[in-house]
Amino acid sequence: MKDFKKSTVYQIYPKSFNDSNGDGIGDLNGVIEKLDYLSELGIDYIWLTPFFVSPQIDNGYDIEDYYNIDPIFGTIDDFDNLVLECKKRNIEIMLDMVFNHTSTKHKWFKNALNGDQKYKDFYIFKKGINGKEPTNWQSKFGGSAWEYVEKFNEYYLHLFDRTQYVIVKEVQGNEVVKDYLYEKIVNAIKNGDKTLNLEEEGCYILPTLTSDSESMKSTLALLNKYASTKITYNFSGKTKYVDGSVIKDWISVDGNNNVTINESRVKGFVDYMAYIYSTELGKTIVVSGGSNGNNNSWSIDSAAETKALINHIKYGQVLSKHPAYKQNASGSYFSNVGNTFVEVDITKQHIWYYKNGYLVTQGDIVTGNLSVSGCATPTGVYSLNFKQRDTKLIGQDYESPVSYWMPFIGNSIGLHDASWRWQFGGEIYKTNGSHGCVNLPYNVAQTIYDNISLGTKILVHY
């Protein structure tokens, strides 16, 4: 072990340090990806904040299981690999071990609540004093640091979060009734009084709601019901989590104790999940054909999933699920293709080439001219007939040299580079499109040509 006094320690909060799999959460493999950079900095240690199994209410410091890695960060194999890679770079690892408190979900605490004295002794349980908490200590998360357990007629100490909302006791006497106070001051002067006790004279506006109000208790129960929700989204190898630490930012309570779930914030979460799905197709999500395959005909249905997620929260559900999907009109084009194909979207004026499920290249294009009869690029599912280098495309009123020619309808319609164009995409095709072929930027055409095989399916759709 290196001498701490002479060492440089680099603290890493894995959750936000580096995301290696695109799920929006940093992970252990993300740390490995940055080890060369950290080594260049000349550090001696990396100090990792907790990455063990946790409800993540306190960002991982509320540990549920000290023996296992939280799946959002990776696996024990990932950690073993991290240790190995650190050794290669002469970097040591320091773990942030939180032994002074656990999550309420830890089996030790559950055993304590079941009355097992051995595990009760792991925690601090105290009798109340005169019907109140043992001390006036406050939790670092607000409210009392003591939580009553009716079964034992005792309180347990939680200096940090107790994994629930709490009612903060109302403050008496923060705001005065001005006219009434003025009247009392005048009377005190007239009577020659030297002091005026505002509280005794009832000069303060009293809270309309107190911590003992039934409506307050009802609101607390509803908030904790919402916060108990735990949704694990699984989509195409990706995982996203929704729990109380996320939901709290979507909930508001008005002055009448009405609880509202902010639909736009929930939709923002779902939209981001949909964005990950669409942008990772062929990158970290393997693309395939078929009616249920991952491809551009499918997308996460944000409206439907937002509605579903709000209902999950309202019922305080704990479940794993796939988000709601929807398929557009191009779905039928994918029914008979595998995981290697070219996709041409005329509406988006974009092309993708996937090989063995992964994206090889993509780019903006120009398809057939819609303003000229007979020039629109035909839609359908075709196969690459052949490919040819350095040839000329000859028509009735044109002769165009191309470097890469890949026909899929006879020898007349195909993919090719278009060096005479300086711009692709947009709405060029509507008035200044091709004679029916798919015009590609040079580098896109070259990459497809170098990787595509005869017979590869080519899908053309709107």
Short mmCIF file of C-alpha atoms in Angstrom, two decimals:
data_model
loop_
_atom_site.label_atom_id
_atom_site.label_comp_id
_atom_site.label_asym_id
_atom_site.label_seq_id
_atom_site.Cartn_x
_atom_site.Cartn_y
_atom_site.Cartn_z
CA MET A 1 0.00 0.00 0.00
CA LYS A 2 1.29 3.41 -0.96
CA ASP A 3 1.94 6.02 1.72
CA PHE A 4 -1.16 8.22 1.94
CA LYS A 5 0.90 11.20 3.02
CA LYS A 6 2.77 11.13 -0.25
CA SER A 7 -0.08 9.97 -2.50
CA THR A 8 -2.49 11.70 -4.85
CA VAL A 9 -6.04 10.42 -4.42
CA TYR A 10 -8.68 10.96 -7.13
CA GLN A 11 -12.27 10.61 -5.87
CA ILE A 12 -14.79 9.11 -8.29
CA TYR A 13 -18.57 9.17 -7.95
CA PRO A 14 -19.31 6.30 -10.40
CA LYS A 15 -22.92 7.30 -11.03
CA SER A 16 -21.94 10.48 -12.87
CA PHE A 17 -18.30 9.81 -13.84
CA ASN A 18 -18.54 7.97 -17.16
CA ASP A 19 -21.41 6.03 -18.76
CA SER A 20 -20.12 3.09 -20.84
CA ASN A 21 -23.43 1.60 -22.02
CA GLY A 22 -25.60 4.62 -22.79
CA ASP A 23 -28.21 4.14 -20.06
CA GLY A 24 -27.55 7.58 -18.57
CA ILE A 25 -25.82 6.21 -15.46
CA GLY A 26 -22.06 5.99 -14.92
CA ASP A 27 -20.68 2.53 -14.20
CA LEU A 28 -17.56 0.51 -13.38
CA ASN A 29 -16.72 -0.10 -17.03
CA GLY A 30 -16.93 3.66 -17.47
CA VAL A 31 -14.18 4.00 -14.85
CA ILE A 32 -12.07 1.44 -16.71
CA GLU A 33 -12.45 3.45 -19.93
CA LYS A 34 -10.88 6.47 -18.22
CA LEU A 35 -7.96 4.71 -16.48
CA ASP A 36 -5.41 5.75 -19.11
CA TYR A 37 -6.46 9.36 -18.64
CA LEU A 38 -6.25 9.03 -14.86
CA SER A 39 -2.83 7.42 -15.16
CA GLU A 40 -1.64 10.37 -17.23
CA LEU A 41 -2.68 12.65 -14.38
CA GLY A 42 -0.18 10.86 -12.16
CA ILE A 43 -2.62 9.72 -9.47
CA ASP A 44 -1.82 6.97 -6.95
CA TYR A 45 -5.33 6.02 -5.80
CA ILE A 46 -8.88 6.17 -7.04
CA TRP A 47 -11.38 6.62 -4.23
CA LEU A 48 -14.70 5.04 -5.27
CA THR A 49 -17.91 6.16 -3.56
CA PRO A 50 -20.38 3.30 -2.83
CA PHE A 51 -21.48 1.14 -5.76
CA PHE A 52 -23.09 -1.68 -3.77
CA VAL A 53 -26.75 -2.72 -4.01
CA SER A 54 -28.82 0.24 -2.82
CA PRO A 55 -32.28 1.82 -3.21
CA GLN A 56 -30.28 4.94 -4.23
CA ILE A 57 -32.30 7.24 -1.98
CA ASP A 58 -29.02 8.69 -0.64
CA ASN A 59 -27.10 8.22 -3.90
CA GLY A 60 -25.71 4.83 -2.92
CA TYR A 61 -24.74 5.63 0.68
CA ASP A 62 -27.87 3.79 1.84
CA ILE A 63 -26.50 0.29 1.33
CA GLU A 64 -28.81 -2.71 1.13
CA ASP A 65 -26.18 -5.39 0.46
CA TYR A 66 -22.44 -4.99 1.11
CA TYR A 67 -21.58 -8.19 -0.76
CA ASN A 68 -22.92 -7.42 -4.23
CA ILE A 69 -22.55 -4.77 -6.91
CA ASP A 70 -25.64 -2.74 -7.77
CA PRO A 71 -26.64 -3.80 -11.33
CA ILE A 72 -26.79 -0.17 -12.45
CA PHE A 73 -22.99 -0.06 -11.99
CA GLY A 74 -22.12 -3.50 -13.38
CA THR A 75 -21.14 -6.89 -11.98
CA ILE A 76 -18.54 -8.40 -9.68
CA ASP A 77 -16.66 -9.45 -12.83
CA ASP A 78 -16.56 -5.80 -13.89
CA PHE A 79 -15.09 -4.89 -10.51
CA ASP A 80 -12.50 -7.67 -10.76
CA ASN A 81 -11.55 -6.33 -14.18
CA LEU A 82 -11.27 -2.81 -12.74
CA VAL A 83 -8.87 -4.08 -10.06
CA LEU A 84 -6.80 -5.87 -12.70
CA GLU A 85 -6.64 -2.84 -15.00
CA CYS A 86 -5.68 -0.56 -12.10
CA LYS A 87 -2.83 -2.89 -11.16
CA LYS A 88 -1.52 -2.69 -14.71
CA ARG A 89 -1.25 1.07 -14.29
CA ASN A 90 0.07 0.98 -10.71
CA ILE A 91 -3.12 2.59 -9.41
CA GLU A 92 -4.56 1.42 -6.10
CA ILE A 93 -8.23 1.43 -5.16
CA MET A 94 -9.83 2.90 -2.05
CA LEU A 95 -13.45 1.93 -1.34
CA ASP A 96 -15.86 4.21 0.49
CA MET A 97 -17.28 1.71 2.99
CA VAL A 98 -20.32 2.99 4.88
CA PHE A 99 -20.62 0.91 8.02
CA ASN A 100 -22.13 3.48 10.39
CA HIS A 101 -25.58 3.17 8.83
CA THR A 102 -27.45 0.93 6.36
CA SER A 103 -30.54 1.16 4.22
CA THR A 104 -33.81 0.24 5.91
CA LYS A 105 -33.96 -2.47 3.24
CA HIS A 106 -30.81 -4.20 4.53
CA LYS A 107 -31.55 -7.66 5.93
CA TRP A 108 -29.93 -6.68 9.23
CA PHE A 109 -32.44 -3.89 9.76
CA LYS A 110 -35.33 -6.09 8.64
CA ASN A 111 -34.23 -8.66 11.21
CA ALA A 112 -34.04 -5.90 13.82
CA LEU A 113 -37.63 -4.87 13.08
CA ASN A 114 -38.64 -8.51 13.43
CA GLY A 115 -37.39 -8.39 17.02
CA ASP A 116 -34.05 -10.20 16.66
CA GLN A 117 -32.07 -8.66 19.52
CA LYS A 118 -28.75 -9.49 17.89
CA TYR A 119 -29.59 -7.22 14.97
CA LYS A 120 -31.38 -4.63 17.08
CA ASP A 121 -28.03 -4.13 18.79
CA PHE A 122 -26.55 -3.21 15.41
CA TYR A 123 -28.70 -0.07 15.50
CA ILE A 124 -29.74 2.52 18.10
CA PHE A 125 -33.21 1.96 19.53
CA LYS A 126 -34.31 4.15 22.46
CA LYS A 127 -37.42 4.68 24.56
CA GLY A 128 -39.09 8.05 24.23
CA ILE A 129 -39.11 10.66 26.99
CA ASN A 130 -42.47 11.99 28.18
CA GLY A 131 -44.15 10.80 25.00
CA LYS A 132 -41.61 12.47 22.74
CA GLU A 133 -38.44 11.50 20.88
CA PRO A 134 -35.40 10.57 23.02
CA THR A 135 -33.58 13.77 21.91
CA ASN A 136 -34.21 16.82 19.76
CA TRP A 137 -31.67 15.70 17.16
CA GLN A 138 -32.43 16.49 13.55
CA SER A 139 -31.78 14.30 10.52
CA LYS A 140 -29.40 15.69 7.92
CA PHE A 141 -32.30 15.23 5.48
CA GLY A 142 -34.69 17.32 7.57
CA GLY A 143 -37.11 16.48 10.34
CA SER A 144 -36.49 14.41 13.44
CA ALA A 145 -33.63 11.93 13.49
CA TRP A 146 -35.87 9.47 15.35
CA GLU A 147 -38.49 7.17 13.88
CA TYR A 148 -41.12 5.55 16.11
CA VAL A 149 -41.65 1.78 15.97
CA GLU A 150 -45.00 1.00 17.59
CA LYS A 151 -44.20 -2.70 17.94
CA PHE A 152 -41.37 -1.93 20.39
CA ASN A 153 -42.69 1.37 21.71
CA GLU A 154 -39.22 2.63 20.81
CA TYR A 155 -37.58 4.98 18.37
CA TYR A 156 -34.69 4.11 16.06
CA LEU A 157 -32.04 6.66 15.15
CA HIS A 158 -31.53 7.72 11.52
CA LEU A 159 -29.15 10.63 11.16
CA PHE A 160 -29.60 10.42 7.41
CA ASP A 161 -32.56 9.63 5.18
CA ARG A 162 -35.24 7.26 6.42
CA THR A 163 -36.37 6.49 2.88
CA GLN A 164 -39.62 8.37 3.24
CA TYR A 165 -41.17 11.82 3.25
CA VAL A 166 -41.57 13.37 6.71
CA ILE A 167 -43.85 16.05 8.08
CA VAL A 168 -41.81 18.92 9.46
CA LYS A 169 -43.61 20.24 12.52
CA GLU A 170 -45.28 23.58 11.93
CA VAL A 171 -43.66 26.75 13.25
CA GLN A 172 -45.89 28.85 15.49
CA GLY A 173 -45.67 32.61 15.38
CA ASN A 174 -43.79 33.50 12.24
CA GLU A 175 -46.21 36.12 10.94
CA VAL A 176 -48.22 38.70 12.89
CA VAL A 177 -51.77 40.03 12.41
CA LYS A 178 -50.76 43.65 11.76
CA ASP A 179 -53.99 45.44 12.68
CA TYR A 180 -54.45 43.35 15.79
CA LEU A 181 -50.84 43.89 16.82
CA TYR A 182 -51.25 47.66 16.32
CA GLU A 183 -54.32 47.63 18.55
CA LYS A 184 -52.46 45.70 21.29
CA ILE A 185 -49.48 48.07 21.14
CA VAL A 186 -51.77 51.11 21.46
CA ASN A 187 -53.56 49.55 24.41
CA ALA A 188 -50.24 48.64 26.06
CA ILE A 189 -49.03 52.24 25.75
CA LYS A 190 -52.29 53.58 27.15
CA ASN A 191 -52.12 51.16 30.05
CA GLY A 192 -48.47 51.87 30.72
CA ASP A 193 -47.48 48.24 30.16
CA LYS A 194 -43.72 47.75 29.87
CA THR A 195 -43.91 44.41 28.01
CA LEU A 196 -46.20 42.85 25.48
CA ASN A 197 -46.10 39.08 24.97
CA LEU A 198 -47.17 38.66 21.35
CA GLU A 199 -47.76 34.93 21.69
CA GLU A 200 -49.92 35.22 24.79
CA GLU A 201 -51.88 38.06 23.25
CA GLY A 202 -52.58 35.99 20.13
CA CYS A 203 -50.87 38.41 17.76
CA TYR A 204 -49.51 35.67 15.48
CA ILE A 205 -51.30 34.10 12.53
CA LEU A 206 -51.79 30.46 13.45
CA PRO A 207 -51.01 27.74 10.90
CA THR A 208 -54.11 26.55 9.08
CA LEU A 209 -52.56 23.08 8.93
CA THR A 210 -50.59 21.34 11.63
CA SER A 211 -48.52 18.19 11.69
CA ASP A 212 -51.41 16.48 13.46
CA SER A 213 -53.99 17.48 10.84
CA GLU A 214 -55.74 14.51 9.26
CA SER A 215 -55.34 16.06 5.82
CA MET A 216 -51.59 16.40 6.44
CA LYS A 217 -51.35 12.75 7.48
CA SER A 218 -53.34 11.73 4.44
CA THR A 219 -51.03 13.73 2.16
CA LEU A 220 -47.97 12.19 3.82
CA ALA A 221 -49.32 8.70 3.20
CA LEU A 222 -49.99 9.53 -0.44
CA LEU A 223 -46.51 11.01 -0.95
CA ASN A 224 -44.87 7.95 0.57
CA LYS A 225 -47.02 5.71 -1.59
CA TYR A 226 -45.79 7.54 -4.68
CA ALA A 227 -42.18 7.49 -3.45
CA SER A 228 -42.32 3.73 -2.84
CA THR A 229 -42.71 3.13 -6.58
CA LYS A 230 -39.83 1.26 -8.20
CA ILE A 231 -39.93 0.71 -11.95
CA THR A 232 -37.16 -1.06 -13.84
CA TYR A 233 -37.36 -0.44 -17.57
CA ASN A 234 -35.71 -3.01 -19.81
CA PHE A 235 -35.51 -2.16 -23.48
CA SER A 236 -33.20 -3.71 -26.06
CA GLY A 237 -30.48 -4.50 -23.53
CA LYS A 238 -30.77 -1.10 -21.85
CA THR A 239 -31.97 -0.48 -18.30
CA LYS A 240 -33.48 2.64 -16.75
CA TYR A 241 -34.70 2.99 -13.17
CA VAL A 242 -37.47 5.05 -11.61
CA ASP A 243 -37.69 5.24 -7.81
CA GLY A 244 -38.34 7.74 -5.05
CA SER A 245 -35.11 9.61 -5.71
CA VAL A 246 -36.39 10.40 -9.21
CA ILE A 247 -40.10 10.71 -8.47
CA LYS A 248 -39.59 13.36 -5.75
CA ASP A 249 -38.67 15.85 -8.47
CA TRP A 250 -41.93 15.16 -10.30
CA ILE A 251 -44.24 15.76 -7.32
CA SER A 252 -45.55 19.03 -5.88
CA VAL A 253 -47.91 19.86 -3.03
CA ASP A 254 -49.96 23.08 -3.04
CA GLY A 255 -51.18 25.12 -0.09
CA ASN A 256 -54.30 22.99 0.19
CA ASN A 257 -52.31 19.75 0.42
CA ASN A 258 -53.22 18.69 -3.10
CA VAL A 259 -50.55 16.41 -4.55
CA THR A 260 -49.77 16.78 -8.25
CA ILE A 261 -47.55 14.71 -10.52
CA ASN A 262 -45.92 16.95 -13.12
CA GLU A 263 -46.78 15.24 -16.39
CA SER A 264 -44.29 17.26 -18.44
CA ARG A 265 -41.41 16.12 -16.21
CA VAL A 266 -42.50 12.50 -16.45
CA LYS A 267 -42.74 12.87 -20.22
CA GLY A 268 -39.24 14.39 -20.24
CA PHE A 269 -37.90 11.19 -18.66
CA VAL A 270 -39.77 8.97 -21.12
CA ASP A 271 -38.70 11.15 -24.07
CA TYR A 272 -35.07 10.74 -23.02
CA MET A 273 -35.52 6.97 -22.86
CA ALA A 274 -37.05 7.09 -26.36
CA TYR A 275 -34.11 9.20 -27.54
CA ILE A 276 -31.64 6.60 -26.24
CA TYR A 277 -33.50 3.85 -28.10
CA SER A 278 -33.56 5.71 -31.43
CA THR A 279 -29.98 6.97 -31.33
CA GLU A 280 -28.43 3.71 -30.16
CA LEU A 281 -29.93 1.49 -32.87
CA GLY A 282 -27.06 -0.35 -34.49
CA LYS A 283 -24.58 1.04 -31.96
CA THR A 284 -25.28 -0.50 -28.57
CA ILE A 285 -28.67 -1.91 -29.61
CA VAL A 286 -28.47 -4.73 -32.16
CA VAL A 287 -30.74 -4.05 -35.14
CA SER A 288 -32.83 -6.76 -36.76
CA GLY A 289 -35.80 -7.20 -39.01
CA GLY A 290 -39.05 -8.98 -38.31
CA SER A 291 -42.25 -7.65 -36.81
CA ASN A 292 -40.68 -7.41 -33.34
CA GLY A 293 -37.15 -6.47 -34.31
CA ASN A 294 -35.21 -3.40 -33.25
CA ASN A 295 -35.30 -1.09 -36.25
CA ASN A 296 -36.36 2.38 -37.33
CA SER A 297 -39.98 1.33 -37.80
CA TRP A 298 -40.22 1.01 -34.03
CA SER A 299 -40.07 3.74 -31.42
CA ILE A 300 -40.98 4.10 -27.76
CA ASP A 301 -44.50 5.50 -27.53
CA SER A 302 -43.85 8.50 -25.28
CA ALA A 303 -47.49 9.48 -24.86
CA ALA A 304 -48.64 5.97 -23.90
CA GLU A 305 -45.67 5.27 -21.63
CA THR A 306 -45.97 8.64 -19.87
CA LYS A 307 -49.58 7.83 -19.04
CA ALA A 308 -48.62 4.32 -17.88
CA LEU A 309 -45.74 5.57 -15.71
CA ILE A 310 -47.98 8.12 -13.98
CA ASN A 311 -50.43 5.31 -13.18
CA HIS A 312 -47.60 3.13 -11.84
CA ILE A 313 -46.63 5.97 -9.50
CA LYS A 314 -50.21 6.57 -8.36
CA TYR A 315 -50.51 2.91 -7.37
CA GLY A 316 -47.03 2.74 -5.82
CA GLN A 317 -46.11 -0.24 -7.98
CA VAL A 318 -42.84 -2.18 -7.95
CA LEU A 319 -42.21 -3.96 -11.24
CA SER A 320 -39.93 -4.60 -14.21
CA LYS A 321 -41.31 -3.88 -17.66
CA HIS A 322 -40.72 -2.94 -21.26
CA PRO A 323 -41.84 0.54 -22.30
CA ALA A 324 -44.78 0.91 -24.68
CA TYR A 325 -43.72 0.73 -28.32
CA LYS A 326 -45.38 1.85 -31.53
CA GLN A 327 -44.63 0.96 -35.13
CA ASN A 328 -44.97 3.28 -38.10
CA ALA A 329 -46.21 2.50 -41.60
CA SER A 330 -42.79 1.26 -42.72
CA GLY A 331 -43.03 -1.76 -40.43
CA SER A 332 -44.02 -4.18 -43.19
CA TYR A 333 -40.79 -3.47 -45.08
CA PHE A 334 -38.77 -5.10 -42.27
CA SER A 335 -40.78 -8.32 -42.04
CA ASN A 336 -38.52 -10.43 -44.26
CA VAL A 337 -35.05 -9.05 -43.59
CA GLY A 338 -32.45 -10.24 -41.12
CA ASN A 339 -29.86 -8.12 -39.38
CA THR A 340 -27.90 -7.02 -42.48
CA PHE A 341 -29.64 -4.52 -44.74
CA VAL A 342 -29.66 -1.02 -46.19
CA GLU A 343 -32.53 1.25 -45.20
CA VAL A 344 -33.51 4.27 -47.30
CA ASP A 345 -36.05 6.62 -45.70
CA ILE A 346 -37.34 8.96 -48.39
CA THR A 347 -39.24 11.18 -45.96
CA LYS A 348 -36.20 11.70 -43.75
CA GLN A 349 -33.83 11.68 -46.76
CA HIS A 350 -31.49 9.43 -44.82
CA ILE A 351 -29.76 6.09 -45.34
CA TRP A 352 -28.49 3.50 -42.84
CA TYR A 353 -26.40 0.43 -43.57
CA TYR A 354 -26.46 -2.29 -40.90
CA LYS A 355 -24.28 -5.38 -40.98
CA ASN A 356 -24.79 -8.23 -38.50
CA GLY A 357 -27.00 -5.93 -36.42
CA TYR A 358 -24.59 -3.01 -36.13
CA LEU A 359 -24.46 0.30 -37.93
CA VAL A 360 -21.68 0.53 -40.51
CA THR A 361 -22.49 3.98 -41.85
CA GLN A 362 -25.33 6.45 -42.29
CA GLY A 363 -25.89 9.82 -43.90
CA ASP A 364 -28.22 12.25 -45.65
CA ILE A 365 -29.20 11.51 -49.24
CA VAL A 366 -31.11 12.83 -52.24
CA THR A 367 -33.68 10.52 -53.83
CA GLY A 368 -35.79 10.79 -57.00
CA ASN A 369 -37.25 14.14 -58.06
CA LEU A 370 -40.90 14.30 -57.02
CA SER A 371 -41.65 17.24 -59.32
CA VAL A 372 -40.86 15.23 -62.46
CA SER A 373 -43.19 12.41 -63.50
CA GLY A 374 -41.58 8.99 -63.34
CA CYS A 375 -38.52 10.09 -61.38
CA ALA A 376 -39.62 9.27 -57.83
CA THR A 377 -37.53 6.51 -56.24
CA PRO A 378 -39.68 3.33 -56.14
CA THR A 379 -40.48 1.99 -52.67
CA GLY A 380 -40.16 -1.65 -51.74
CA VAL A 381 -37.76 -4.34 -50.56
CA TYR A 382 -35.04 -5.12 -53.07
CA SER A 383 -31.69 -6.92 -53.24
CA LEU A 384 -28.32 -5.65 -54.41
CA ASN A 385 -27.89 -6.94 -57.97
CA PHE A 386 -24.18 -6.21 -58.38
CA LYS A 387 -21.67 -3.45 -57.68
CA GLN A 388 -19.27 -1.66 -59.99
CA ARG A 389 -16.43 0.85 -59.69
CA ASP A 390 -15.81 3.91 -61.89
CA THR A 391 -18.62 3.81 -64.43
CA LYS A 392 -21.04 6.19 -66.17
CA LEU A 393 -24.79 6.40 -65.66
CA ILE A 394 -26.35 7.28 -69.02
CA GLY A 395 -29.92 8.42 -69.61
CA GLN A 396 -31.88 10.31 -72.26
CA ASP A 397 -30.65 13.72 -71.12
CA TYR A 398 -27.69 12.98 -68.83
CA GLU A 399 -24.37 11.21 -68.53
CA SER A 400 -22.98 11.10 -64.99
CA PRO A 401 -19.66 9.52 -63.98
CA VAL A 402 -19.76 7.76 -60.61
CA SER A 403 -17.12 6.00 -58.54
CA TYR A 404 -19.46 3.55 -56.77
CA TRP A 405 -22.48 2.01 -58.48
CA MET A 406 -24.78 -0.39 -56.59
CA PRO A 407 -28.02 -1.10 -58.52
CA PHE A 408 -31.01 -2.80 -56.88
CA ILE A 409 -33.67 -2.46 -59.64
CA GLY A 410 -32.22 -3.90 -62.81
CA ASN A 411 -29.31 -1.73 -63.89
CA SER A 412 -31.30 1.50 -63.78
CA ILE A 413 -32.05 2.33 -60.12
CA GLY A 414 -29.44 2.04 -57.40
CA LEU A 415 -27.15 3.63 -54.86
CA HIS A 416 -24.23 5.76 -56.00
CA ASP A 417 -22.03 8.69 -55.09
CA ALA A 418 -22.96 12.11 -56.49
CA SER A 419 -19.86 14.28 -56.59
CA TRP A 420 -21.79 17.03 -58.40
CA ARG A 421 -23.89 17.66 -55.32
CA TRP A 422 -22.55 19.78 -52.48
CA GLN A 423 -25.58 19.32 -50.24
CA PHE A 424 -27.75 16.34 -49.25
CA GLY A 425 -30.88 15.84 -47.16
CA GLY A 426 -33.71 18.24 -46.47
CA GLU A 427 -36.27 18.76 -49.25
CA ILE A 428 -33.92 18.87 -52.25
CA TYR A 429 -35.55 15.73 -53.63
CA LYS A 430 -38.91 17.46 -54.05
CA THR A 431 -37.73 19.82 -56.80
CA ASN A 432 -34.10 18.96 -57.58
CA GLY A 433 -33.89 15.24 -56.95
CA SER A 434 -32.31 12.48 -58.99
CA HIS A 435 -33.73 10.57 -61.95
CA GLY A 436 -34.74 7.84 -59.47
CA CYS A 437 -31.45 6.70 -57.97
CA VAL A 438 -30.32 7.30 -54.40
CA ASN A 439 -27.58 9.95 -54.45
CA LEU A 440 -25.03 9.50 -51.64
CA PRO A 441 -22.15 11.56 -50.27
CA TYR A 442 -18.86 10.11 -51.53
CA ASN A 443 -17.68 8.76 -48.17
CA VAL A 444 -21.02 7.06 -47.45
CA ALA A 445 -21.08 5.44 -50.89
CA GLN A 446 -17.49 4.26 -50.47
CA THR A 447 -18.15 2.70 -47.05
CA ILE A 448 -21.27 0.88 -48.23
CA TYR A 449 -19.51 -0.36 -51.38
CA ASP A 450 -16.53 -1.68 -49.42
CA ASN A 451 -18.72 -3.64 -46.99
CA ILE A 452 -21.88 -4.69 -48.83
CA SER A 453 -22.37 -8.12 -50.40
CA LEU A 454 -24.46 -9.12 -53.42
CA GLY A 455 -28.01 -10.01 -52.44
CA THR A 456 -28.07 -7.70 -49.42
CA LYS A 457 -31.62 -6.43 -48.83
CA ILE A 458 -32.31 -2.77 -49.60
CA LEU A 459 -35.45 -1.28 -48.05
CA VAL A 460 -36.87 1.90 -49.58
CA HIS A 461 -39.82 3.53 -47.85
CA TYR A 462 -41.45 6.81 -46.88
#
